[in-house]
Amino acid sequence: MLKLAGYINLLISAAHFAALFSLENAFRLTGVAPQMARAGEVWSGLPATLTVIVAVVFAVFGIYALTAAGSIDLRLPLLKTGIYAIGALYVLRGVAGLVFPYPDGNYDLFQVLFALAALGIGGLYLAGGFVTFSK
């Protein structure tokens, strides 16, 4: 389970890095274009910088999962705590995406799909952590 979660996170990270080549289209596709337009008003490089930061965070999440699964031989700090914290963050993201609509009061397909994906990935982390650390 953690191996799958790790590879999914690395894929999400790679998608964020790939999005740097067409940020406006990626933002429009994922529904964050208005927020990123406002961020760009603060500093034109902010949307790209935020995208890189998010990509790095997903990569770290993936590395933690793959390390806990035994696929990568690293000694990461707070590995067990990190796995459960990442799982909890994903579950909270998923619940929030399903409970809270956009500011205009509407839901859209991507919001629901991303929320369900977050719940699934969070479940992989939590269940995988339980299986891995209960041995």
Coordinates of C-alpha atoms in Angstrom, one line a residue:
M1 CA 0.0 0.0 0.0
L2 CA 2.8 2.4 0.9
K3 CA 4.6 1.5 -2.3
L4 CA 1.6 2.4 -4.4
A5 CA 1.1 5.7 -2.4
G6 CA 4.7 6.5 -2.9
Y7 CA 4.6 6.0 -6.7
I8 CA 1.3 8.0 -6.9
N9 CA 3.0 10.9 -5.1
L10 CA 6.0 10.8 -7.3
L11 CA 3.7 10.8 -10.3
I12 CA 1.8 13.8 -8.9
S13 CA 5.1 15.6 -8.3
A14 CA 6.2 14.9 -11.9
A15 CA 2.9 16.3 -13.1
H16 CA 3.4 19.5 -11.2
F17 CA 6.9 19.9 -12.7
A18 CA 5.5 19.2 -16.2
A19 CA 2.8 21.8 -15.6
L20 CA 5.5 24.4 -15.4
F21 CA 5.6 24.3 -19.2
S22 CA 2.0 25.3 -19.5
L23 CA 0.9 26.8 -16.2
E24 CA -2.1 28.7 -17.4
N25 CA -3.6 25.5 -18.9
A26 CA -2.8 23.5 -15.9
F27 CA -4.3 26.0 -13.5
R28 CA -7.4 26.2 -15.7
L29 CA -7.7 22.4 -15.8
T30 CA -7.4 22.0 -12.1
G31 CA -9.7 25.0 -11.2
V32 CA -7.1 27.2 -9.5
A33 CA -6.7 29.7 -12.3
P34 CA -8.4 32.6 -10.4
Q35 CA -6.3 32.0 -7.2
M36 CA -3.1 31.8 -9.2
A37 CA -4.0 34.9 -11.2
R38 CA -4.3 36.8 -7.8
A39 CA -1.0 35.3 -6.7
G40 CA 0.6 36.5 -9.9
E41 CA -0.6 40.0 -9.1
V42 CA 1.6 39.9 -6.0
W43 CA 4.6 38.7 -7.9
S44 CA 4.6 37.3 -11.4
G45 CA 6.8 34.4 -10.4
L46 CA 4.7 33.3 -7.4
P47 CA 2.5 30.8 -9.3
A48 CA 5.5 29.0 -10.7
T49 CA 7.3 29.1 -7.4
L50 CA 4.2 27.7 -5.6
T51 CA 4.0 24.9 -8.2
V52 CA 7.6 23.9 -7.6
I53 CA 7.1 23.9 -3.8
V54 CA 4.1 21.7 -4.1
A55 CA 5.9 19.4 -6.5
V56 CA 8.8 19.1 -4.0
V57 CA 6.3 18.4 -1.1
F58 CA 4.7 15.6 -3.2
A59 CA 8.1 14.2 -3.9
V60 CA 9.0 14.1 -0.2
F61 CA 5.7 12.4 0.6
G62 CA 6.5 9.8 -2.1
I63 CA 10.1 9.3 -0.7
Y64 CA 8.7 8.8 2.8
A65 CA 6.2 6.2 1.6
L66 CA 8.7 4.3 -0.5
T67 CA 11.2 4.4 2.4
A68 CA 8.6 3.0 4.8
A69 CA 7.7 0.3 2.2
G70 CA 11.4 -0.7 2.1
S71 CA 11.8 0.3 -1.6
I72 CA 14.3 3.0 -0.7
D73 CA 17.0 2.5 1.9
L74 CA 17.1 5.8 3.7
R75 CA 17.1 6.8 7.3
L76 CA 14.4 9.5 7.4
P77 CA 13.5 11.4 10.5
L78 CA 10.2 10.6 12.1
L79 CA 9.3 8.0 9.5
K80 CA 6.4 6.4 11.3
T81 CA 5.0 9.8 12.4
G82 CA 5.5 11.2 8.9
I83 CA 3.5 8.4 7.3
Y84 CA 0.6 8.8 9.7
A85 CA 0.8 12.6 9.4
I86 CA 0.8 12.5 5.6
G87 CA -2.1 10.1 5.7
A88 CA -4.0 12.4 8.0
L89 CA -3.3 15.4 5.7
Y90 CA -4.6 13.6 2.7
V91 CA -7.8 12.5 4.6
L92 CA -8.4 16.0 5.8
R93 CA -7.9 17.3 2.2
G94 CA -10.4 14.8 0.9
V95 CA -13.0 15.5 3.5
A96 CA -12.6 19.3 3.1
G97 CA -13.0 18.9 -0.7
L98 CA -16.2 17.1 -0.3
V99 CA -17.7 19.2 2.6
F100 CA -16.8 22.7 1.5
P101 CA -17.8 24.0 -1.9
Y102 CA -16.0 26.7 -3.8
P103 CA -16.6 30.2 -2.6
D104 CA -19.3 30.6 -5.2
G105 CA -21.2 27.7 -3.5
N106 CA -20.6 25.2 -6.3
Y107 CA -18.8 22.0 -6.7
D108 CA -17.2 20.9 -9.9
L109 CA -16.1 17.5 -11.2
F110 CA -12.4 18.1 -10.5
Q111 CA -12.9 19.2 -7.0
V112 CA -14.9 16.0 -6.2
L113 CA -12.3 13.8 -8.1
F114 CA -9.4 15.3 -6.3
A115 CA -11.1 15.0 -3.0
L116 CA -11.8 11.3 -3.6
A117 CA -8.3 10.7 -4.8
A118 CA -7.0 12.4 -1.6
L119 CA -9.2 10.1 0.5
G120 CA -7.9 7.1 -1.3
I121 CA -4.2 8.1 -1.0
G122 CA -4.7 9.0 2.6
G123 CA -6.2 5.5 3.2
L124 CA -3.2 3.9 1.5
Y125 CA -0.9 5.8 3.9
L126 CA -2.9 5.1 7.0
A127 CA -3.5 1.4 6.2
G128 CA 0.0 0.9 4.9
G129 CA 1.4 2.5 8.0
F130 CA -0.7 0.2 10.2
V131 CA 0.4 -2.9 8.3
T132 CA 4.1 -1.8 8.1
F133 CA 4.5 -0.6 11.7
S134 CA 2.4 -3.3 13.4
K135 CA 5.0 -6.0 12.5

